[in-house]
mmCIF file of C-alpha atoms in Angstrom:
data_model
loop_
_atom_site.group_PDB
_atom_site.id
_atom_site.type_symbol
_atom_site.label_atom_id
_atom_site.label_comp_id
_atom_site.label_asym_id
_atom_site.label_seq_id
_atom_site.Cartn_x
_atom_site.Cartn_y
_atom_site.Cartn_z
ATOM 1 C CA MET A 218 -75.130 -59.372 28.793
ATOM 2 C CA ILE A 219 -75.816 -60.166 25.183
ATOM 3 C CA PHE A 220 -76.476 -56.555 24.445
ATOM 4 C CA ARG A 221 -73.050 -55.561 25.697
ATOM 5 C CA LYS A 222 -71.184 -58.245 23.715
ATOM 6 C CA LYS A 223 -72.420 -57.083 20.316
ATOM 7 C CA PRO A 224 -70.695 -53.687 20.410
ATOM 8 C CA ILE A 225 -67.441 -55.352 21.556
ATOM 9 C CA ALA A 226 -67.596 -57.856 18.681
ATOM 10 C CA ALA A 227 -68.262 -55.075 16.227
ATOM 11 C CA ALA A 228 -65.292 -53.137 17.510
ATOM 12 C CA CYS A 229 -63.054 -56.174 17.136
ATOM 13 C CA LEU A 230 -64.243 -56.720 13.592
ATOM 14 C CA LEU A 231 -63.537 -53.091 12.747
ATOM 15 C CA ALA A 232 -60.039 -53.341 14.237
ATOM 16 C CA LEU A 233 -59.298 -56.515 12.279
ATOM 17 C CA ALA A 234 -60.557 -54.917 9.087
ATOM 18 C CA ALA A 235 -58.374 -51.876 9.652
ATOM 19 C CA ALA A 236 -55.342 -54.067 10.344
ATOM 20 C CA ASN A 237 -55.972 -56.107 7.217
ATOM 21 C CA SER A 238 -56.313 -52.939 5.153
ATOM 22 C CA ALA A 239 -53.048 -51.549 6.539
ATOM 23 C CA TYR A 240 -51.249 -54.831 5.913
ATOM 24 C CA ALA A 241 -52.620 -54.995 2.392
ATOM 25 C CA GLN A 242 -51.461 -51.411 1.721
ATOM 26 C CA GLN A 243 -48.028 -52.185 3.122
ATOM 27 C CA ALA A 244 -47.750 -55.334 1.032
ATOM 28 C CA SER A 245 -48.757 -53.382 -2.030
ATOM 29 C CA ASN A 246 -46.039 -50.794 -1.338
ATOM 30 C CA VAL A 247 -43.437 -53.534 -0.914
ATOM 31 C CA ASP A 248 -44.491 -55.137 -4.196
ATOM 32 C CA ALA A 249 -44.178 -51.775 -5.933
ATOM 33 C CA ARG A 250 -40.682 -51.246 -4.522
ATOM 34 C CA ILE A 251 -39.659 -54.764 -5.544
ATOM 35 C CA GLN A 252 -40.905 -54.145 -9.071
ATOM 36 C CA ALA A 253 -39.048 -50.818 -9.213
ATOM 37 C CA LEU A 254 -35.838 -52.494 -8.034
ATOM 38 C CA GLN A 255 -36.273 -55.247 -10.596
ATOM 39 C CA GLN A 256 -36.665 -52.640 -13.340
ATOM 40 C CA GLU A 257 -33.510 -50.852 -12.171
ATOM 41 C CA ILE A 258 -31.622 -54.172 -12.122
ATOM 42 C CA GLU A 259 -32.761 -54.965 -15.669
ATOM 43 C CA ALA A 260 -31.731 -51.485 -16.804
ATOM 44 C CA LEU A 261 -28.307 -51.908 -15.198
ATOM 45 C CA LYS A 262 -27.907 -55.307 -16.825
ATOM 46 C CA ALA A 263 -28.715 -53.828 -20.213
ATOM 47 C CA GLU A 264 -26.284 -50.938 -19.692
ATOM 48 C CA ILE A 265 -23.504 -53.272 -18.576
ATOM 49 C CA GLY A 266 -24.218 -55.518 -21.531
ATOM 50 C CA ASN A 267 -24.062 -52.590 -23.938
ATOM 51 C CA LYS A 268 -20.780 -51.426 -22.438
ATOM 52 C CA ALA A 269 -19.341 -54.912 -22.688
ATOM 53 C CA ASP A 270 -20.458 -55.188 -26.302
ATOM 54 C CA LEU A 271 -18.981 -51.757 -27.080
ATOM 55 C CA SER A 272 -15.688 -52.729 -25.457
ATOM 56 C CA GLN A 273 -15.565 -55.899 -27.506
ATOM 57 C CA VAL A 274 -16.297 -53.975 -30.690
ATOM 58 C CA LYS A 275 -13.529 -51.486 -29.922
ATOM 59 C CA GLN A 276 -11.089 -54.331 -29.269
ATOM 60 C CA GLN A 277 -12.086 -56.059 -32.490
ATOM 61 C CA VAL A 278 -11.563 -52.837 -34.446
ATOM 62 C CA ALA A 279 -8.203 -52.306 -32.786
ATOM 63 C CA ASP A 280 -7.141 -55.864 -33.595
ATOM 64 C CA SER A 281 -8.288 -55.731 -37.218
ATOM 65 C CA SER A 282 -7.001 -52.213 -37.972
ATOM 66 C CA PRO A 283 -3.841 -50.989 -36.228
ATOM 67 C CA GLY A 284 -4.681 -47.379 -36.980
ATOM 68 C CA ILE A 285 -2.474 -44.955 -38.901
ATOM 69 C CA SER A 286 -1.746 -41.529 -37.484
ATOM 70 C CA MET A 287 0.748 -38.730 -38.050
ATOM 71 C CA LYS A 288 3.453 -38.403 -35.423
ATOM 72 C CA PRO A 289 3.888 -34.821 -34.141
ATOM 73 C CA GLY A 290 7.048 -33.098 -35.340
ATOM 74 C CA LYS A 291 8.684 -31.696 -38.458
ATOM 75 C CA ASP A 292 9.428 -35.109 -40.035
ATOM 76 C CA LEU A 293 6.897 -37.060 -42.105
ATOM 77 C CA VAL A 294 6.438 -40.025 -39.752
ATOM 78 C CA PHE A 295 3.400 -42.309 -39.648
ATOM 79 C CA LYS A 296 2.560 -44.368 -36.572
ATOM 80 C CA LEU A 297 1.088 -47.815 -37.345
ATOM 81 C CA GLY A 298 -0.570 -48.854 -34.114
ATOM 82 C CA ASP A 299 1.497 -48.619 -30.942
ATOM 83 C CA LYS A 300 4.616 -50.494 -32.084
ATOM 84 C CA SER A 301 5.518 -49.470 -35.645
ATOM 85 C CA GLU A 302 6.620 -46.281 -37.384
ATOM 86 C CA VAL A 303 7.379 -45.502 -41.040
ATOM 87 C CA GLN A 304 9.098 -42.315 -42.215
ATOM 88 C CA LEU A 305 9.256 -40.825 -45.709
ATOM 89 C CA TYR A 306 12.248 -38.551 -46.289
ATOM 90 C CA GLY A 307 14.304 -37.044 -49.066
ATOM 91 C CA HIS A 308 16.637 -34.319 -50.247
ATOM 92 C CA VAL A 309 16.505 -32.180 -53.399
ATOM 93 C CA ASP A 310 19.556 -30.183 -54.486
ATOM 94 C CA LEU A 311 19.864 -28.750 -57.992
ATOM 95 C CA SER A 312 22.355 -26.127 -59.099
ATOM 96 C CA TYR A 313 23.571 -24.219 -62.125
ATOM 97 C CA ASP A 314 27.353 -24.494 -62.356
ATOM 98 C CA ASP A 315 30.145 -23.085 -64.479
ATOM 99 C CA GLN A 316 33.355 -25.069 -64.096
ATOM 100 C CA THR A 317 36.680 -25.715 -65.769
ATOM 101 C CA ASN A 318 39.308 -28.445 -65.661
ATOM 102 C CA GLY A 319 42.056 -25.822 -65.749
ATOM 103 C CA LEU A 320 43.502 -26.935 -69.087
ATOM 104 C CA GLY A 321 42.011 -24.231 -71.287
ATOM 105 C CA HIS A 322 45.300 -22.380 -71.911
ATOM 106 C CA ASN A 323 47.714 -25.293 -71.743
ATOM 107 C CA ALA A 324 49.830 -25.987 -74.799
ATOM 108 C CA GLY A 325 48.604 -29.017 -76.673
ATOM 109 C CA ALA A 326 45.229 -29.178 -74.891
ATOM 110 C CA VAL A 327 42.431 -29.977 -77.314
ATOM 111 C CA GLY A 328 38.688 -29.962 -76.999
ATOM 112 C CA GLY A 329 36.470 -27.877 -74.754
ATOM 113 C CA ASN A 330 38.895 -27.282 -71.890
ATOM 114 C CA GLY A 331 37.557 -23.878 -70.879
ATOM 115 C CA TYR A 332 34.584 -23.202 -68.648
ATOM 116 C CA VAL A 333 31.564 -25.451 -69.200
ATOM 117 C CA SER A 334 28.096 -24.696 -67.883
ATOM 118 C CA ASP A 335 25.814 -27.415 -66.555
ATOM 119 C CA VAL A 336 22.710 -28.024 -64.453
ATOM 120 C CA SER A 337 23.487 -30.654 -61.825
ATOM 121 C CA SER A 338 21.209 -32.885 -59.746
ATOM 122 C CA ASN A 339 23.986 -33.023 -57.142
ATOM 123 C CA LEU A 340 22.961 -35.443 -54.405
ATOM 124 C CA SER A 341 19.162 -35.716 -54.544
ATOM 125 C CA PHE A 342 17.503 -38.791 -53.086
ATOM 126 C CA PHE A 343 14.317 -40.321 -51.704
ATOM 127 C CA GLY A 344 13.943 -42.948 -49.003
ATOM 128 C CA VAL A 345 11.708 -44.868 -46.645
ATOM 129 C CA ARG A 346 12.764 -46.035 -43.196
ATOM 130 C CA GLY A 347 10.903 -47.549 -40.295
ATOM 131 C CA ASP A 348 10.993 -49.648 -37.172
ATOM 132 C CA ARG A 349 8.879 -52.028 -35.105
ATOM 133 C CA LEU A 350 9.171 -52.293 -31.335
ATOM 134 C CA LEU A 351 9.925 -55.889 -30.258
ATOM 135 C CA ASN A 352 10.324 -55.227 -26.526
ATOM 136 C CA ASP A 353 11.156 -52.299 -24.247
ATOM 137 C CA ASP A 354 14.723 -51.984 -25.584
ATOM 138 C CA LEU A 355 14.828 -53.801 -28.931
ATOM 139 C CA LYS A 356 13.310 -52.948 -32.284
ATOM 140 C CA GLY A 357 13.569 -54.162 -35.848
ATOM 141 C CA VAL A 358 14.658 -51.453 -38.312
ATOM 142 C CA PHE A 359 14.779 -51.086 -42.093
ATOM 143 C CA GLN A 360 15.658 -48.481 -44.714
ATOM 144 C CA PHE A 361 15.878 -48.269 -48.487
ATOM 145 C CA GLU A 362 17.098 -45.164 -50.252
ATOM 146 C CA THR A 363 17.417 -44.264 -53.926
ATOM 147 C CA GLU A 364 19.239 -41.474 -55.730
ATOM 148 C CA VAL A 365 16.986 -39.282 -57.875
ATOM 149 C CA PHE A 366 18.139 -37.581 -61.091
ATOM 150 C CA TYR A 367 16.166 -34.357 -61.428
ATOM 151 C CA SER A 368 18.155 -32.825 -64.269
ATOM 152 C CA ALA A 369 19.751 -35.920 -65.839
ATOM 153 C CA THR A 370 18.299 -38.953 -67.590
ATOM 154 C CA PRO A 371 18.080 -41.978 -65.266
ATOM 155 C CA GLY A 372 19.454 -45.340 -66.322
ATOM 156 C CA THR A 373 22.784 -47.047 -66.932
ATOM 157 C CA SER A 374 25.576 -44.556 -67.463
ATOM 158 C CA ASP A 375 27.933 -44.993 -70.428
ATOM 159 C CA ASN A 376 30.330 -42.562 -68.749
ATOM 160 C CA ALA A 377 30.534 -44.512 -65.494
ATOM 161 C CA ALA A 378 33.689 -46.438 -64.666
ATOM 162 C CA ASP A 379 31.571 -49.586 -64.723
ATOM 163 C CA THR A 380 28.886 -49.331 -67.408
ATOM 164 C CA THR A 381 26.587 -51.590 -65.395
ATOM 165 C CA ALA A 382 26.257 -48.909 -62.711
ATOM 166 C CA GLN A 383 22.762 -47.482 -62.311
ATOM 167 C CA LYS A 384 22.598 -44.978 -59.485
ATOM 168 C CA THR A 385 18.850 -44.483 -59.780
ATOM 169 C CA GLY A 386 17.967 -48.149 -59.234
ATOM 170 C CA LEU A 387 15.624 -48.757 -56.312
ATOM 171 C CA GLY A 388 17.710 -49.095 -53.179
ATOM 172 C CA SER A 389 20.865 -47.778 -54.858
ATOM 173 C CA ARG A 390 21.918 -45.897 -51.720
ATOM 174 C CA ASN A 391 22.181 -46.982 -48.071
ATOM 175 C CA SER A 392 19.618 -49.772 -47.620
ATOM 176 C CA TYR A 393 19.406 -52.361 -44.868
ATOM 177 C CA ILE A 394 17.461 -54.313 -42.269
ATOM 178 C CA GLY A 395 18.620 -54.912 -38.713
ATOM 179 C CA LEU A 396 18.081 -54.967 -34.964
ATOM 180 C CA GLN A 397 18.642 -51.879 -32.825
ATOM 181 C CA SER A 398 18.952 -51.537 -29.063
ATOM 182 C CA ALA A 399 19.411 -48.324 -27.126
ATOM 183 C CA THR A 400 21.579 -50.243 -24.639
ATOM 184 C CA PHE A 401 23.670 -52.504 -26.870
ATOM 185 C CA GLY A 402 23.711 -50.722 -30.261
ATOM 186 C CA ALA A 403 22.630 -51.992 -33.682
ATOM 187 C CA VAL A 404 23.533 -54.828 -36.052
ATOM 188 C CA LYS A 405 22.521 -54.330 -39.700
ATOM 189 C CA LEU A 406 22.717 -56.159 -43.031
ATOM 190 C CA GLY A 407 22.714 -54.568 -46.477
ATOM 191 C CA LYS A 408 24.856 -51.835 -47.997
ATOM 192 C CA THR A 409 26.028 -48.595 -46.444
ATOM 193 C CA ASP A 410 28.695 -45.920 -46.368
ATOM 194 C CA THR A 411 31.788 -47.210 -44.607
ATOM 195 C CA PRO A 412 32.328 -46.115 -40.998
ATOM 196 C CA TYR A 413 35.347 -44.098 -42.161
ATOM 197 C CA LYS A 414 33.228 -42.219 -44.698
ATOM 198 C CA SER A 415 30.439 -41.592 -42.201
ATOM 199 C CA SER A 416 32.864 -40.316 -39.566
ATOM 200 C CA THR A 417 34.330 -37.662 -41.886
ATOM 201 C CA ALA A 418 31.296 -36.683 -44.005
ATOM 202 C CA LYS A 419 30.174 -33.946 -41.597
ATOM 203 C CA MET A 420 33.494 -32.162 -42.069
ATOM 204 C CA ASP A 421 32.822 -31.391 -45.738
ATOM 205 C CA PRO A 422 31.299 -27.889 -46.159
ATOM 206 C CA PHE A 423 30.571 -28.594 -49.850
ATOM 207 C CA ALA A 424 28.933 -31.998 -49.387
ATOM 208 C CA SER A 425 26.422 -33.151 -52.012
ATOM 209 C CA SER A 426 27.691 -30.734 -54.669
ATOM 210 C CA VAL A 427 30.247 -30.806 -57.498
ATOM 211 C CA ALA A 428 32.737 -29.363 -55.011
ATOM 212 C CA ASP A 429 32.317 -32.336 -52.667
ATOM 213 C CA TYR A 430 35.633 -33.496 -51.243
ATOM 214 C CA ASN A 431 35.046 -36.823 -53.004
ATOM 215 C CA SER A 432 36.310 -35.081 -56.129
ATOM 216 C CA ILE A 433 39.774 -34.355 -54.732
ATOM 217 C CA MET A 434 40.467 -37.037 -52.106
ATOM 218 C CA GLY A 435 39.424 -40.492 -51.055
ATOM 219 C CA ASN A 436 41.240 -42.662 -53.622
ATOM 220 C CA THR A 437 44.710 -44.076 -54.158
ATOM 221 C CA GLY A 438 44.610 -44.608 -57.900
ATOM 222 C CA GLY A 439 43.970 -41.081 -59.117
ATOM 223 C CA ASP A 440 41.055 -42.333 -61.229
ATOM 224 C CA THR A 441 37.404 -42.939 -60.598
ATOM 225 C CA ARG A 442 37.976 -45.118 -57.560
ATOM 226 C CA ALA A 443 37.253 -43.737 -54.109
ATOM 227 C CA GLU A 444 38.312 -46.407 -51.642
ATOM 228 C CA PHE A 445 38.090 -44.062 -48.668
ATOM 229 C CA ASP A 446 34.744 -42.617 -49.685
ATOM 230 C CA VAL A 447 32.879 -45.737 -50.696
ATOM 231 C CA ARG A 448 29.533 -47.412 -50.103
ATOM 232 C CA LEU A 449 30.130 -51.129 -49.613
ATOM 233 C CA PRO A 450 27.483 -53.641 -50.748
ATOM 234 C CA HIS A 451 26.718 -57.056 -49.205
ATOM 235 C CA SER A 452 27.889 -55.867 -45.794
ATOM 236 C CA ILE A 453 27.238 -56.546 -42.125
ATOM 237 C CA TRP A 454 28.068 -53.882 -39.571
ATOM 238 C CA TYR A 455 27.748 -52.858 -35.928
ATOM 239 C CA GLU A 456 26.881 -49.376 -34.647
ATOM 240 C CA SER A 457 27.522 -48.787 -30.958
ATOM 241 C CA PRO A 458 25.391 -46.517 -28.776
ATOM 242 C CA LYS A 459 26.929 -43.188 -27.761
ATOM 243 C CA TRP A 460 28.744 -43.072 -24.443
ATOM 244 C CA SER A 461 29.047 -39.384 -23.500
ATOM 245 C CA GLY A 462 29.589 -38.485 -27.171
ATOM 246 C CA LEU A 463 31.923 -41.417 -27.920
ATOM 247 C CA SER A 464 30.870 -44.134 -30.403
ATOM 248 C CA PHE A 465 32.379 -47.042 -32.301
ATOM 249 C CA ASN A 466 31.391 -48.564 -35.690
ATOM 250 C CA ALA A 467 32.754 -51.617 -37.471
ATOM 251 C CA LEU A 468 31.897 -53.101 -40.885
ATOM 252 C CA LEU A 469 32.707 -56.310 -42.773
ATOM 253 C CA SER A 470 32.028 -56.715 -46.503
ATOM 254 C CA PRO A 471 32.719 -60.295 -47.678
ATOM 255 C CA GLY A 472 34.478 -60.431 -51.030
ATOM 256 C CA GLN A 473 32.124 -63.117 -52.373
ATOM 257 C CA ASN A 474 34.731 -63.758 -55.059
ATOM 258 C CA ARG A 475 36.116 -67.148 -56.158
ATOM 259 C CA SER A 476 38.836 -65.567 -58.297
ATOM 260 C CA GLY A 477 42.388 -66.155 -57.064
ATOM 261 C CA ASP A 478 43.400 -62.548 -57.687
ATOM 262 C CA ASN A 479 40.010 -60.940 -56.851
ATOM 263 C CA GLU A 480 39.717 -59.734 -60.455
ATOM 264 C CA GLY A 481 36.092 -60.709 -60.870
ATOM 265 C CA TYR A 482 32.601 -59.742 -59.880
ATOM 266 C CA ALA A 483 31.509 -60.536 -56.348
ATOM 267 C CA LEU A 484 28.826 -63.233 -56.279
ATOM 268 C CA GLY A 485 25.439 -61.605 -56.758
ATOM 269 C CA GLU A 486 27.035 -58.217 -57.489
ATOM 270 C CA PRO A 487 26.681 -56.484 -60.909
ATOM 271 C CA ASP A 488 29.605 -54.078 -60.370
ATOM 272 C CA CYS A 489 33.340 -54.537 -59.974
ATOM 273 C CA ALA A 490 34.486 -54.292 -56.377
ATOM 274 C CA GLY A 491 37.203 -51.855 -57.444
ATOM 275 C CA GLY A 492 34.721 -49.618 -59.252
ATOM 276 C CA ASN A 493 36.105 -50.090 -62.761
ATOM 277 C CA ASN A 494 35.207 -52.168 -65.816
ATOM 278 C CA ALA A 495 35.657 -55.923 -65.968
ATOM 279 C CA PRO A 496 37.898 -57.781 -65.493
ATOM 280 C CA CYS A 497 38.033 -55.526 -62.426
ATOM 281 C CA THR A 498 41.825 -55.259 -62.597
ATOM 282 C CA ASP A 499 42.124 -51.762 -61.108
ATOM 283 C CA GLY A 500 41.572 -51.518 -57.389
ATOM 284 C CA ALA A 501 39.929 -54.917 -57.019
ATOM 285 C CA TYR A 502 39.706 -56.212 -53.471
ATOM 286 C CA ASN A 503 38.468 -59.286 -51.684
ATOM 287 C CA THR A 504 36.996 -58.900 -48.189
ATOM 288 C CA ALA A 505 36.836 -55.268 -47.031
ATOM 289 C CA TYR A 506 36.898 -53.929 -43.483
ATOM 290 C CA SER A 507 36.222 -50.488 -42.087
ATOM 291 C CA THR A 508 36.101 -49.143 -38.521
ATOM 292 C CA SER A 509 35.814 -45.791 -36.862
ATOM 293 C CA VAL A 510 35.868 -44.251 -33.398
ATOM 294 C CA SER A 511 34.067 -40.918 -33.209
ATOM 295 C CA TYR A 512 33.566 -38.273 -30.553
ATOM 296 C CA GLU A 513 30.941 -35.550 -30.836
ATOM 297 C CA ALA A 514 30.520 -32.562 -28.535
ATOM 298 C CA GLY A 515 28.577 -29.377 -29.200
#
């Protein structure tokens, strides 16, 4: 009886040992898998952390530097971030001319009344304009533009009707700030060509040259004034959007003049409103208005 029990006990011990060994091996495998998973989790945490840090860095860079890039196209336009644009533009037009006042053979005419040669700067200018998007339909706009004398000496002209005139001063041409909407149009403050002038300028085949129609029309006094071809300072104006080619513009230029007969300089203005020397007796005006209705097709 005893002899038989010993082999059975030995077999049980062997079975228990085998089971323990298998359990230990299984536990070891589980531990290894847990460690591997923990390593993967740590690696993922590090990767996510790096991505988050990189995203924050990119956002910080974007916030601190809007980024300047060239806008595709033929114009020189710079994009400042996603909301602002600035454009540099200009026009250069020089010519060699030979012209006469037609008095060369008139009896009693004196002086050089025949043909006179000259090199003219014509209408050459440089400007900067830009805008900033305020919402989906509204943006702030600005422009300042200056005439450039390529062949003449810049400065105050002794031959000008008003000797204080200086065409080459910064912002001497159309310059303004304003708000512009594609739906409702634009309201601007500054100085600009009158709506009448703008509506007819495209009809002049000799624009920006000595043969410009400004030389033969646009004034009522027959002198240096050009009431119908004028750029009005200290103005506020409205520019409508185009409705199937139809548009409407309206301008108001306050006289800014305390003189009873308007024969004085407008407040803050160095030139006579009428375009001639002080006391501004020829062509002086108080508040000026100009409107136009235009239709463009083709």
